[in-house]
GROMACS .gro file of C-alpha atoms in nm:
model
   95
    1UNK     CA    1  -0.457  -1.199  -1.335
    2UNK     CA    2  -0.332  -0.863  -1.279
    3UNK     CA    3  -0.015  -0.967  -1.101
    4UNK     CA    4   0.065  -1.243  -1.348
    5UNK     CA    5   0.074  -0.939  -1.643
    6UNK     CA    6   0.316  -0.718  -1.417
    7UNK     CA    7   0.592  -1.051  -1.462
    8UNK     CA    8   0.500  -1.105  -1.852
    9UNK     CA    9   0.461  -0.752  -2.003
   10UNK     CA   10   0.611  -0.473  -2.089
   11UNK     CA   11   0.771  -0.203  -1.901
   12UNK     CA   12   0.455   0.036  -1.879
   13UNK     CA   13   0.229  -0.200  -1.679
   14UNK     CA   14   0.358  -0.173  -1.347
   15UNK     CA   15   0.289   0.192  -1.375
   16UNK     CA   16  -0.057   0.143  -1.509
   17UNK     CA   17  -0.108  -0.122  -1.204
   18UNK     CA   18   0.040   0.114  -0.932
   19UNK     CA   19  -0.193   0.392  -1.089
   20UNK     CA   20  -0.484   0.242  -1.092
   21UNK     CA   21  -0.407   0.043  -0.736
   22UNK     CA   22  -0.295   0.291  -0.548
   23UNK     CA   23  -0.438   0.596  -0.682
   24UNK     CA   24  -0.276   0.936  -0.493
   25UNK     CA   25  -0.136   0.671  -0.233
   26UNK     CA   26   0.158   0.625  -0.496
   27UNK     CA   27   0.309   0.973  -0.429
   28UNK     CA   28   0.192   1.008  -0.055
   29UNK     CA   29   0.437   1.031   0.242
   30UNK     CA   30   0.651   0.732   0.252
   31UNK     CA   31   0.564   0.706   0.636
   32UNK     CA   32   0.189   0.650   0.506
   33UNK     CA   33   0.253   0.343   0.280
   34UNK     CA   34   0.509   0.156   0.473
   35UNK     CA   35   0.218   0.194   0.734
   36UNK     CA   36  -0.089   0.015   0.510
   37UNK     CA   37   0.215  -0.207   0.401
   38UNK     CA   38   0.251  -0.344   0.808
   39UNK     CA   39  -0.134  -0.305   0.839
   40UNK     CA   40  -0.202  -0.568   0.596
   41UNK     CA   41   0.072  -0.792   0.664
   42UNK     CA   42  -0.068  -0.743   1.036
   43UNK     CA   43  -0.412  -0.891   0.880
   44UNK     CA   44  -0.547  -0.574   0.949
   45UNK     CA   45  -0.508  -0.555   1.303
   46UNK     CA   46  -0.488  -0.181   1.417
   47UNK     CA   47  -0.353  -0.319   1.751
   48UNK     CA   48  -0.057  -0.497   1.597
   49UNK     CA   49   0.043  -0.291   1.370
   50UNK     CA   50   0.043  -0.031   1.635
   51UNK     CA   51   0.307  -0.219   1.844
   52UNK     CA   52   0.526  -0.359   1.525
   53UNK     CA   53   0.537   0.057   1.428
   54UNK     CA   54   0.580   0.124   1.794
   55UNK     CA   55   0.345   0.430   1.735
   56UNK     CA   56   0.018   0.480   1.923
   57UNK     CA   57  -0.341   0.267   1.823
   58UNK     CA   58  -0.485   0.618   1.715
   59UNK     CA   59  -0.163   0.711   1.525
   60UNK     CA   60  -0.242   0.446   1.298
   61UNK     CA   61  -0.596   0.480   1.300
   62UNK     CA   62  -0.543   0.861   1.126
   63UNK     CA   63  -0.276   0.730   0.908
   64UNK     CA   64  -0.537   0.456   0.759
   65UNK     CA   65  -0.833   0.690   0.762
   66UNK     CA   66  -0.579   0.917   0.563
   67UNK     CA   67  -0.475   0.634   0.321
   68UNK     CA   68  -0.837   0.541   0.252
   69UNK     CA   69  -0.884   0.895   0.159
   70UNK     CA   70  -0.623   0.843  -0.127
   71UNK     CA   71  -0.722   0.430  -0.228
   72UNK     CA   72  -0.924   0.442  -0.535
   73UNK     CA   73  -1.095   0.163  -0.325
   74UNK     CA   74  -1.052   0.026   0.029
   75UNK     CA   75  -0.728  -0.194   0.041
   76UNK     CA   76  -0.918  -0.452   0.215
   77UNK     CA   77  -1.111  -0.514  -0.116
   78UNK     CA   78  -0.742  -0.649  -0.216
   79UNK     CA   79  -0.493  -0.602   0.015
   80UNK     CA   80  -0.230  -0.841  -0.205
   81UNK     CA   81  -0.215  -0.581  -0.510
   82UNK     CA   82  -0.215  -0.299  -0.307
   83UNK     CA   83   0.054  -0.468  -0.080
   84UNK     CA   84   0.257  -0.535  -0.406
   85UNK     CA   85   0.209  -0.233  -0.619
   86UNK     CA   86   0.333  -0.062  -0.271
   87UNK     CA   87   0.640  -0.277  -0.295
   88UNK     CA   88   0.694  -0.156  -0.655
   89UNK     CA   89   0.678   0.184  -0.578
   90UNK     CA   90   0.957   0.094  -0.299
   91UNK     CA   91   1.099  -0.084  -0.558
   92UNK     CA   92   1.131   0.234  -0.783
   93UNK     CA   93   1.224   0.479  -0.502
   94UNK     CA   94   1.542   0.233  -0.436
   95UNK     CA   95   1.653   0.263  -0.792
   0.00000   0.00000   0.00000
């Protein structure tokens, strides 16, 4: 329901929705949410995302023990809003 607001309303929900999404995860390193961004779209697969970042397994595995640090909850409670409000923070930085 949340995602179906972000299209209808006004111009202050995205930032409500990143806020309360992403939590400190909004302003972290860039490096850290492009890497949640290919964990999820790698169904969660530490492995995969590993080789599609071409950075070592354990790499990852501190960069998602860092970015559950900064969740307000685990991403894999919903990985699509956290996937999208992480696109509209990319969104914003491109503007």
């Amino acid at each position: 329901m949340e995602l179906i607001s972000l299209l209808t309303s006004d111009v202050a929900e995205p930032q409500l929705f990143i806020a309360d999404t992403l939590g400190a995860l909004a302003s972290a390193d860039r490096v850290l949410r492009h890497t949640v961004r290919v964990f999820i779209a790698e169904q969660f697969n530490t492995s995969k995302a590993s080789e599609k970042l071409f950075t070592h397994r354990n790499t990852i595995d501190r960069r998602l023990a860092r970015v559950d640090e900064l969740l307000p909850r685990p991403s894999a409670e919903n990985p699509i809003a956290v996937d999208t409000a992480l696109a509209l923070v990319e969104l914003q930085e491109d503007d």
